[in-house]
Coordinates of C-alpha atoms and ligand atoms in Angstrom, one line a residue:
X1269 CA 0.1 -0.2 -0.2
X1270 CA 1.6 3.2 -1.0
X1271 CA 1.7 6.0 1.9
X1272 CA 2.0 9.5 1.3
X1273 CA 4.0 9.9 4.7
X1274 CA 7.1 10.4 3.1
X1275 CA 10.1 8.5 4.8
X1276 CA 12.6 9.9 7.0
X1277 CA 15.0 11.8 4.6
X1278 CA 18.1 10.8 7.1
X1279 CA 19.2 8.4 9.8
X1280 CA 20.9 8.8 12.8
X1281 CA 23.3 6.2 14.9
X1282 CA 24.3 7.5 18.2
X1283 CA 26.2 4.9 20.4
X1284 CA 26.2 5.9 24.0
X1285 CA 28.8 5.2 26.6
X1286 CA 29.4 5.9 30.7
X1287 CA 27.2 7.6 32.6
X1288 CA 23.2 8.2 32.4
X1289 CA 24.2 11.6 32.0
X1290 CA 25.7 10.4 28.9
X1291 CA 22.4 8.7 28.1
X1292 CA 20.6 11.7 28.5
X1293 CA 22.6 14.2 26.4
X1294 CA 22.4 11.4 23.4
X1295 CA 18.9 11.7 23.9
X1296 CA 19.1 15.6 23.4
X1297 CA 21.2 15.9 20.6
X1298 CA 18.4 13.4 18.9
X1299 CA 16.0 16.1 20.0
X1300 CA 18.7 18.5 18.4
X1301 CA 19.1 16.8 15.2
X1302 CA 15.1 15.6 14.5
X1303 CA 14.1 19.1 12.8
X1304 CA 16.9 18.3 10.3
X1305 CA 14.9 15.3 9.4
X1306 CA 17.2 12.8 11.4
X1307 CA 15.3 9.8 12.5
X1308 CA 16.8 6.9 14.7
X1309 CA 18.5 3.7 13.5
X1310 CA 20.6 1.1 14.8
X1311 CA 22.7 0.0 11.7
X1312 CA 25.7 2.2 10.6
X1313 CA 25.3 1.1 7.3
X1314 CA 21.9 2.9 6.8
X1315 CA 23.3 6.2 8.8
X1316 CA 24.0 9.2 7.1
X1317 CA 25.5 10.3 10.3
X1318 CA 26.6 8.4 13.5
X1319 CA 27.8 9.8 17.1
X1320 CA 29.6 8.4 19.3
X1321 CA 28.6 9.8 22.7
X1322 CA 32.2 8.7 24.9
X1323 CA 33.1 8.5 28.4
X1324 CA 36.7 9.3 29.9
X1325 CA 36.1 8.3 33.4
X1326 CA 38.8 5.0 33.1
X1327 CA 41.1 4.2 30.2
X1328 CA 39.2 1.2 29.1
X1329 CA 36.3 3.0 28.4
X1330 CA 38.4 5.9 26.4
X1331 CA 40.4 3.0 23.8
X1332 CA 36.4 1.6 23.1
X1333 CA 36.2 4.9 21.2
X1334 CA 39.4 4.5 18.9
X1335 CA 38.4 0.9 18.4
X1336 CA 34.9 1.8 17.1
X1337 CA 36.2 4.4 14.9
X1338 CA 38.4 1.6 13.0
X1339 CA 35.4 -0.4 12.3
X1340 CA 33.4 2.6 11.2
X1341 CA 36.1 3.8 9.0
X1342 CA 35.6 0.7 6.8
X1343 CA 31.5 1.7 6.8
X1344 CA 32.2 5.3 5.7
X1345 CA 34.6 4.6 3.2
X1346 CA 32.3 1.7 1.3
X1347 CA 29.3 4.5 1.7
X1348 CA 31.8 7.3 0.2
X1349 CA 32.3 4.8 -2.7
X1350 CA 28.1 4.4 -3.4
X1351 CA 28.6 8.1 -3.4
X1352 CA 26.9 8.5 -0.1
X1353 CA 27.9 10.6 2.7
X1354 CA 28.3 9.6 6.7
X1355 CA 29.1 12.2 9.2
X1356 CA 31.1 10.8 11.8
X1357 CA 31.0 12.7 15.3
X1358 CA 32.6 12.2 18.6
X1359 CA 30.9 13.6 21.2
X1360 CA 31.0 13.6 25.2
X1361 CA 34.1 13.2 27.6
X1362 CA 36.7 11.7 25.6
X1363 CA 35.7 14.2 23.0
X1364 CA 36.4 17.2 25.5
X1365 CA 39.5 15.8 26.9
X1366 CA 41.2 14.5 23.7
X1367 CA 39.6 16.6 20.9
X1368 CA 43.2 16.7 18.8
X1369 CA 44.6 13.5 19.5
X1370 CA 40.8 11.7 17.9
X1371 CA 41.8 14.0 15.0
X1372 CA 45.2 13.2 15.0
X1373 CA 44.7 9.6 15.1
X1374 CA 41.1 9.5 13.3
X1375 CA 41.7 12.0 10.5
X1376 CA 38.3 10.5 8.9
X1377 CA 36.2 12.0 12.1
X1378 CA 34.0 15.0 10.7
X1379 CA 33.0 16.8 14.3
X1380 CA 34.6 16.3 18.0
X1381 CA 32.2 18.1 20.3
X1382 CA 32.3 18.2 24.0
X1383 CA 29.0 18.1 26.3
X1384 CA 28.6 22.0 26.6
X1385 CA 28.1 22.2 22.9
X1386 CA 25.8 19.8 21.5
X1387 CA 23.2 22.5 21.0
X1388 CA 25.3 23.7 18.3
X1389 CA 25.2 20.5 16.4
X1390 CA 22.7 21.8 13.6
X1391 CA 25.5 24.7 12.8
X1392 CA 28.3 21.9 13.2
X1393 CA 26.4 19.6 10.9
X1394 CA 26.2 22.5 8.2
X1395 CA 29.7 23.4 8.8
X1396 CA 30.9 19.8 7.9
X1397 CA 28.8 19.5 5.2
X1398 CA 30.1 22.2 3.5
X1399 CA 33.7 22.0 4.2
X1400 CA 36.8 19.6 4.5
X1401 CA 38.5 19.1 7.9
X1402 CA 36.6 17.8 11.3
X1403 CA 34.9 20.9 13.1
X1404 CA 35.9 20.8 16.7
X1405 CA 34.0 22.3 19.3
X1406 CA 34.9 21.9 22.8
X1407 CA 35.4 25.0 24.7
X1408 CA 32.9 25.7 27.4
X1409 CA 30.6 28.3 25.6
X1410 CA 29.3 31.4 27.6
X1411 CA 25.5 30.2 26.6
X1412 CA 23.9 28.1 28.5
X1413 CA 23.2 25.2 26.4
X1414 CA 20.0 24.3 28.2
X1415 CA 18.3 27.6 26.8
X1416 CA 19.1 26.7 23.4
X1417 CA 17.6 23.0 23.3
X1418 CA 14.8 22.4 22.3
X1419 CA 11.6 21.1 24.2
X1420 CA 12.7 17.4 25.4
X1421 CA 10.9 15.0 23.3
X1422 CA 8.3 12.4 24.7
X1423 CA 10.5 9.9 27.0
X1424 CA 10.7 6.2 25.1
X1425 CA 9.3 4.6 28.3
X1426 CA 8.0 5.0 31.7
X1427 CA 11.6 5.5 32.9
X1428 CA 13.0 9.4 32.1
X1429 CA 16.0 11.0 32.8
X1430 CA 16.3 14.6 33.7
X1431 CA 19.5 16.5 34.5
X1432 CA 19.5 18.9 36.8
X1433 CA 23.4 19.6 37.6
X1434 CA 26.3 19.3 35.8
X1435 CA 30.0 19.6 36.0
X1436 CA 31.8 19.5 39.8
X1437 CA 34.1 21.6 41.6
X1438 CA 35.3 18.8 44.2
X1439 CA 38.6 17.9 42.5
X1440 CA 38.8 13.9 43.8
X1441 CA 42.4 13.4 42.9
X1442 CA 41.5 10.2 40.2
X1443 CA 38.6 11.7 38.4
X1444 CA 38.5 13.7 35.4
X1445 CA 34.9 15.0 35.5
X1446 CA 36.2 18.4 36.7
X1447 CA 38.4 18.7 33.4
X1448 CA 35.7 17.1 30.9
X1449 CA 32.4 18.4 32.3
X1450 CA 33.9 21.8 33.6
X1451 CA 32.9 23.7 36.8
X1452 CA 29.3 23.0 38.6
X1453 CA 26.1 24.4 37.5
X1454 CA 22.5 23.9 38.6
X1455 CA 20.0 24.7 36.0
X1456 CA 16.8 26.8 37.5
X1457 CA 14.6 25.2 39.2
X1458 CA 11.5 26.4 36.9
X1459 CA 13.3 25.0 34.0
X1460 CA 13.9 21.8 35.9
X1461 CA 10.0 21.8 36.7
X1462 CA 9.0 22.5 33.5
X1463 CA 10.8 19.7 31.5
X1464 CA 10.0 17.0 34.7
X1465 CA 5.9 18.0 33.5
X1466 CA 6.4 17.7 29.8
X1467 CA 8.1 14.5 30.6
X1468 CA 5.4 13.0 32.8
X1469 CA 2.4 14.5 30.8
X1470 CA 4.7 12.1 27.9
X1471 CA 4.0 9.3 29.8
X1472 CA 7.0 9.0 32.2
X1473 CA 5.8 7.2 35.3
X1474 CA 9.2 7.5 37.3
X1475 CA 12.0 10.4 37.0
X1476 CA 15.6 10.1 37.7
X1477 CA 17.1 13.5 38.6
X1478 CA 20.8 13.5 37.4
X1479 CA 23.9 15.5 38.0
X1480 CA 27.6 14.5 38.4
X1481 CA 27.2 15.6 41.8
X1482 CA 23.5 15.8 42.0
X1483 CA 22.8 16.6 45.8
X1484 CA 25.4 19.8 45.3
X1485 CA 22.1 21.2 43.1
X1486 CA 21.8 24.5 43.8
X1487 CA 19.5 25.8 41.5
X1488 CA 17.8 29.4 41.3
X1489 CA 13.8 29.1 42.7
X1490 CA 11.2 30.7 41.5
X1491 CA 10.9 32.9 44.8
X1492 CA 14.1 34.2 44.3
X1493 CA 16.2 31.8 46.6
X1494 CA 18.4 29.5 45.9
X1495 CA 16.8 25.9 46.3
X1496 CA 19.0 22.6 47.5
X1497 CA 18.3 19.2 46.1
X1498 CA 15.6 18.4 48.8
X1499 CA 13.5 21.4 48.0
X1500 CA 14.0 20.3 44.3
X1501 CA 13.0 16.8 45.1
X1502 CA 9.2 18.0 47.2
X1503 CA 8.3 20.4 44.0
X1504 CA 8.9 17.4 41.3
X1505 CA 7.3 14.8 43.8
X1506 CA 4.2 16.8 43.3
X1507 CA 3.4 16.8 39.8
X1508 CA 0.2 14.9 39.6
X1509 CA 1.1 11.5 37.9
X1510 CA 4.5 11.2 38.9
X1511 CA 4.7 8.0 40.8
X1512 CA 8.5 7.7 41.6
X1513 CA 11.6 9.6 41.9
X1514 CA 15.2 9.0 42.3
X1515 CA 18.7 11.2 42.0
X1516 CA 21.7 10.4 41.3
X1517 CA 25.0 10.8 41.5
X1518 CA 25.4 11.8 45.0
X1519 CA 28.5 13.0 47.2
X1520 CA 28.3 11.7 51.0
X1521 CA 29.6 14.9 51.8
X1522 CA 26.1 16.8 50.6
X1523 CA 23.9 14.6 51.9
X1524 CA 22.4 17.6 54.1
X1525 CA 19.9 17.1 56.9
X1526 CA 16.7 18.7 54.5
X1527 CA 17.7 16.1 51.9
X1528 CA 17.7 13.5 54.3
X1529 CA 14.4 14.5 55.4
X1530 CA 12.9 14.1 52.2
X1531 CA 13.7 10.6 52.0
X1532 CA 11.3 10.2 55.3
X1533 CA 8.7 12.9 53.6
X1534 CA 8.2 11.5 50.0
X1535 CA 6.7 8.4 49.4
X1536 CA 7.5 8.8 45.7
X1537 CA 11.1 9.2 46.4
X1538 CA 12.2 5.7 46.0
X1539 CA 14.0 3.9 48.8
X1540 CA 17.3 3.2 47.3
X1541 CA 19.9 5.3 47.4
X1542 CA 23.2 5.6 45.2
X1543 CA 25.9 7.0 47.6
X1544 CA 30.0 6.3 46.5
X1545 CA 31.9 6.3 49.2
X1546 CA 34.9 5.0 47.1
X1547 CA 36.8 3.7 50.0
X1548 CA 36.4 2.6 53.9
X1549 CA 40.5 4.2 54.8
X1550 CA 40.1 7.5 56.1
X1551 CA 43.9 7.6 54.8
X1552 CA 42.7 6.8 51.4
X1553 CA 39.9 9.1 51.4
X1554 CA 41.9 12.3 52.5
X1555 CA 44.4 11.3 49.3
X1556 CA 41.3 11.0 47.6
X1557 CA 40.5 14.2 48.3
X1558 CA 36.8 13.4 49.2
X1559 CA 36.6 15.5 52.3
X1560 CA 35.2 12.8 54.2
X1561 CA 36.1 10.1 57.0
X1562 CA 34.7 6.9 56.7
X1563 CA 32.8 7.5 60.2
X1564 CA 31.1 10.7 58.2
X1565 CA 29.8 7.9 55.9
X1566 CA 28.2 5.8 58.5
X1567 CA 26.6 8.6 59.8
X1568 CA 24.7 9.7 56.8
X1569 CA 23.7 6.2 56.4
X1570 CA 22.1 5.8 60.1
X1571 CA 20.0 9.2 59.5
X1572 CA 18.7 7.6 56.2
X1573 CA 18.1 4.8 57.7
X1574 CA 16.2 6.5 60.6
X1575 CA 14.3 8.4 58.0
X1576 CA 13.4 5.8 55.8
X1577 CA 14.1 2.6 57.6
X1578 CA 13.7 0.3 53.9
X1579 CA 16.2 2.1 52.5
X1580 CA 18.8 0.3 50.6
X1581 CA 22.1 1.5 49.3
X1582 CA 24.4 1.4 46.2
X1583 CA 27.7 3.0 46.0
X1584 CA 31.1 3.0 43.9
X1585 CA 34.6 1.4 45.3
X1586 CA 38.0 2.0 43.6
X1587 CA 40.3 -0.9 44.2
X1588 CA 44.0 0.9 44.1
X1589 CA 44.2 4.2 44.0
X1590 CA 47.8 5.1 44.3
X1591 CA 49.5 4.7 47.7
X1592 CA 46.6 1.7 48.9
X1593 CA 48.3 -0.2 51.5
X1594 CA 47.0 -3.8 52.6
X1595 CA 45.3 -1.8 55.7
X1596 CA 43.5 0.6 53.6
X1597 CA 42.2 -2.2 51.4
X1598 CA 41.4 -4.0 54.8
X1599 CA 39.5 -1.1 55.7
X1600 CA 37.3 -0.9 52.4
X1601 CA 36.2 -4.6 52.9
X1602 CA 35.3 -3.9 56.7
X1603 CA 33.3 -0.7 55.9
X1604 CA 31.4 -2.7 52.9
X1605 CA 30.8 -5.5 55.9
X1606 CA 29.7 -2.9 58.2
X1607 CA 27.0 -0.6 55.4
X1608 CA 25.9 -3.4 53.9
X1609 CA 25.1 -2.9 50.2
X1610 CA 21.9 -4.1 48.2
X1611 CA 24.0 -3.7 44.9
X1612 CA 27.6 -1.7 44.1
X1613 CA 30.0 -0.9 41.3
X1614 CA 33.7 -1.3 41.7
X1615 CA 36.7 -0.3 40.0
X1616 CA 40.3 -0.9 39.7
X1617 CA 42.0 2.2 39.8
X1618 CA 42.8 3.8 36.2
X1619 CA 45.5 6.9 36.0
X1620 CA 43.7 9.2 34.0
X1621 CA 46.2 12.1 32.4
X1622 CA 46.2 15.4 33.8
X1623 CA 44.9 14.6 37.4
X1624 CA 46.3 14.2 40.4
X1625 CA 46.7 10.6 41.5
X1626 CA 47.9 10.0 38.2
X1627 CA 51.0 11.6 39.1
X1628 CA 51.4 10.4 42.8
X1629 CA 53.0 7.3 44.2
X1630 CA 53.6 5.2 44.8
X1631 CA 51.1 3.4 42.2
X1632 CA 49.6 0.0 43.0
X1633 CA 51.0 -2.6 40.9
X1634 CA 48.7 -4.3 38.2
X1635 CA 48.1 -7.8 39.9
X1636 CA 48.0 -6.1 43.5
X1637 CA 44.8 -4.0 42.1
X1638 CA 43.2 -7.0 40.4
X1639 CA 43.6 -8.9 43.5
X1640 CA 41.9 -6.2 46.0
X1641 CA 39.6 -5.9 43.0
X1642 CA 38.3 -9.3 42.9
X1643 CA 37.8 -9.5 46.9
X1644 CA 35.6 -6.1 46.8
X1645 CA 33.5 -7.4 43.9
X1646 CA 33.3 -10.9 45.8
X1647 CA 31.9 -9.4 49.1
X1648 CA 29.7 -7.4 46.8
X1649 CA 28.3 -9.9 45.0
X1650 CA 27.3 -11.8 48.2
X1651 CA 25.8 -8.9 49.6
X1652 CA 23.7 -8.4 46.5
X1653 CA 22.9 -11.8 46.4
X1654 CA 21.7 -11.9 50.0
X1655 CA 19.2 -8.9 49.2
X1656 CA 17.6 -10.2 46.6
X1657 CA 17.1 -13.8 48.4
X1658 CA 15.5 -11.5 51.2
X1659 CA 13.2 -10.2 48.9
X1660 CA 11.0 -13.7 48.3
X1661 CA 7.9 -13.7 49.4
X1662 CA 7.7 -10.0 49.6
X1663 CA 4.9 -8.2 47.9
X1664 CA 5.8 -5.1 46.0
X1665 CA 5.0 -2.8 43.6
X1666 CA 6.8 -3.2 40.0
X1667 CA 7.0 -0.3 37.4
X1668 CA 5.7 -2.6 34.2
X1669 CA 9.1 -1.6 31.2
X1670 CA 7.9 -3.5 28.7
X1671 CA 8.3 -7.3 27.8
X1672 CA 10.7 -9.7 29.1
X1673 CA 13.1 -12.1 26.6
X1674 CA 10.7 -15.0 27.3
X1675 CA 7.3 -14.5 25.5
X1676 CA 4.4 -13.8 27.5
X1677 CA 6.9 -12.4 30.0
X1678 CA 6.9 -8.8 31.1
X1679 CA 9.9 -6.6 32.3
X1680 CA 9.6 -4.0 35.5
X1681 CA 11.9 -2.6 38.0
X1682 CA 11.2 -3.1 42.1
X1683 CA 11.6 0.2 44.0
X1684 CA 15.0 -0.9 44.8
X1685 CA 15.6 -1.3 41.2
X1686 CA 16.1 -4.6 40.8
X1687 CA 14.9 -5.9 37.2
X1688 CA 11.7 -8.1 37.9
X1689 CA 10.2 -10.5 35.8
X1690 CA 6.8 -12.2 35.8
X1691 CA 4.5 -13.5 33.8
X1692 CA 1.9 -11.0 32.5
X1693 CA 0.2 -9.4 29.2
X1694 CA 2.5 -6.5 27.0
X1695 CA -0.5 -4.2 28.3
X1696 CA 0.9 -3.7 31.4
X1697 CA 3.8 -1.8 30.1
X1698 CA 4.3 1.3 31.8
X1699 CA 2.2 0.6 34.6
X1700 CA 3.0 0.0 38.6
X1701 CA 1.2 -3.7 39.2
X1702 CA 1.6 -5.7 42.8
X1703 CA 3.7 -8.4 42.4
X1704 CA 4.8 -11.4 45.1
X1705 CA 8.5 -12.0 44.7
X1706 CA 8.7 -15.7 44.1
X1707 CA 12.8 -16.1 44.1
X1708 CA 15.6 -14.0 44.3
X1709 CA 18.5 -14.6 41.9
X1710 CA 22.0 -12.8 41.9
X1711 CA 20.8 -9.8 39.4
X1712 CA 17.0 -10.1 39.3
X1713 CA 13.5 -11.6 40.5
X1714 CA 11.3 -13.6 39.6
X1715 CA 7.6 -12.8 41.1
X1716 CA 4.0 -13.6 40.3
X1717 CA 1.6 -10.9 39.4
X1718 CA -1.1 -10.7 42.0
X1719 CA -3.3 -9.1 39.3
X1720 CA -4.6 -5.4 38.5
X1721 CA -2.4 -2.2 38.6
X1722 CA -1.5 -0.6 41.9
X1723 CA -3.1 2.2 44.2
X1724 CA -1.0 5.7 44.6
X1725 CA 2.2 5.2 46.3
X1726 CA 2.1 4.1 49.7
X1727 CA 2.2 6.7 52.5
X1728 CA 5.4 7.3 54.8
X1729 CA 3.2 5.7 57.9
X1730 CA 2.7 2.7 55.6
X1731 CA 6.5 2.5 54.4
X1732 CA 7.3 2.6 58.2
X1733 CA 4.7 0.3 59.8
X1734 CA 6.0 -2.1 56.9
Ligands
LIG1371 N1 30.7 12.3 41.4 C1 30.4 10.8 41.8 C2 31.2 10.8 43.3 O1 31.3 11.6 44.0 O2 31.2 9.8 44.2 C3 30.9 9.9 40.8 C4 31.1 10.1 39.4 S1 32.3 8.8 38.3 C5 31.7 9.0 36.6 C6 31.6 7.3 38.7 C7 32.7 6.1 39.5 O3 33.7 6.2 38.6 C8 33.4 6.9 40.8 O4 32.2 7.1 41.9 C9 34.4 5.8 41.0 O5 34.3 4.9 41.6 C10 34.7 6.0 39.1 N2 35.7 6.3 38.7 C11 36.6 8.1 38.6 N3 37.5 8.0 38.1 C12 37.8 6.7 38.2 C13 39.7 6.3 38.6 N4 40.4 7.1 37.4 N5 39.9 4.9 38.1 C14 38.6 4.1 38.5 N6 37.9 4.4 38.4 C15 36.8 5.5 38.6
LIG1372 FE1 34.4 12.9 39.8 FE2 32.6 12.9 42.0 FE3 35.0 13.6 42.4 FE4 33.2 15.4 41.3 S1 32.8 14.1 43.0 S2 35.7 14.6 40.9 S3 32.5 13.9 39.8 S4 34.4 11.5 41.7

């Protein structure tokens, strides 16, 4: 049947590495390019433009970009032989940190753009189409990109991300973020609330507020005052139709009383918090320039648990930061045992050029880093399994995200962000439904649907009584 809807003129492939902020940025780049006629594709062969949205946090993440570029070069050349053009762009933190190296190692790249300039993509595409040589935009522009972005398109599922804060002024010894993402910046609260309302109107049931240091949020409020994250969460939670709210990533130093109190007050705020601590050793925390001690972290955890008894924690750990001794490593294992994590990420220290730790000594031998990381991961894996197993028999609400891999099965997320699978019709996607957990697996939960959709989120009194 012929259709008078003309097919999209151009195809866009975006590959995303790294954090959820990159996922958000990729969606916004797609929004920016949509008016130019770019529709998404998964296939490099049919793409008129490919954007690699990159992560520079560890060496391995950076190197993946260059191997992907090598593969895309072949596709670009094949297309060129057929008389077709493919614009190849590198975005994100590798672009910001290694712009010159990218154009030297991969001269077939057309555009190199940092995380602060993607609102200028249409102009860069026009320039790349006109002239030979790479278009490079990695400065930190004076204008605020959020003021120049189109309104967010509808979210692609019931879970939406919303960047509220960017950059970081904390300068942890090991971290590239202050250099690649720049100084800490908070979006005005009115802008955030307007975007959150649009996301909910577009079908989002859950919103995750994002920032490299999200709890350092200090955006201008409509009342002329500076709002902290606690205040912002309260206002976002009040949007009718929004059932679930999260925020990530937080720094223990910025967990202020108001934010901790919000965990006790807002039923929409899910009982799961990612709170990276990196190490359990005071000596290492100081070397890392984290600005707090292990005891401060324990105090924050205690307060959070007092405010919201069912809260579960996640964290990040680094094994083998320069100068780390066996005793420091033992202190990290001790902290993990004492706190007990429902889930966590752990990484082998990776020296990042330009960061203070890269030139600090003594560097820990690779084999020692490997052994320490393995110990940390074994302990965290046990804790995660135990947490998941402890859910067996529990009745909880699951946000259905879409059909699971097995036919007739639905996938969703628990309040603690665990993937949940159960038999249920595809129409449940986007709904919050009650389930009983039948088994806790290492990385997910199996459940049975109790029928119907859930009511409003439980009140704080109900949570406390549970
Ligand atoms: N802002 C967050 C915080 O303060 O904890 C973390 C942001 S960073 C994108 C995510 C995680 O990557 C960090 O928490 C840290 O564990 C890890 N990371 C950062 N730099 C690293 C490095 N040079 N080597 C290994 N892991 C690193
Ligand atoms: Fe990096 Fe987080 Fe430290 Fe900032 S607070 S420098 S983002 S690890």
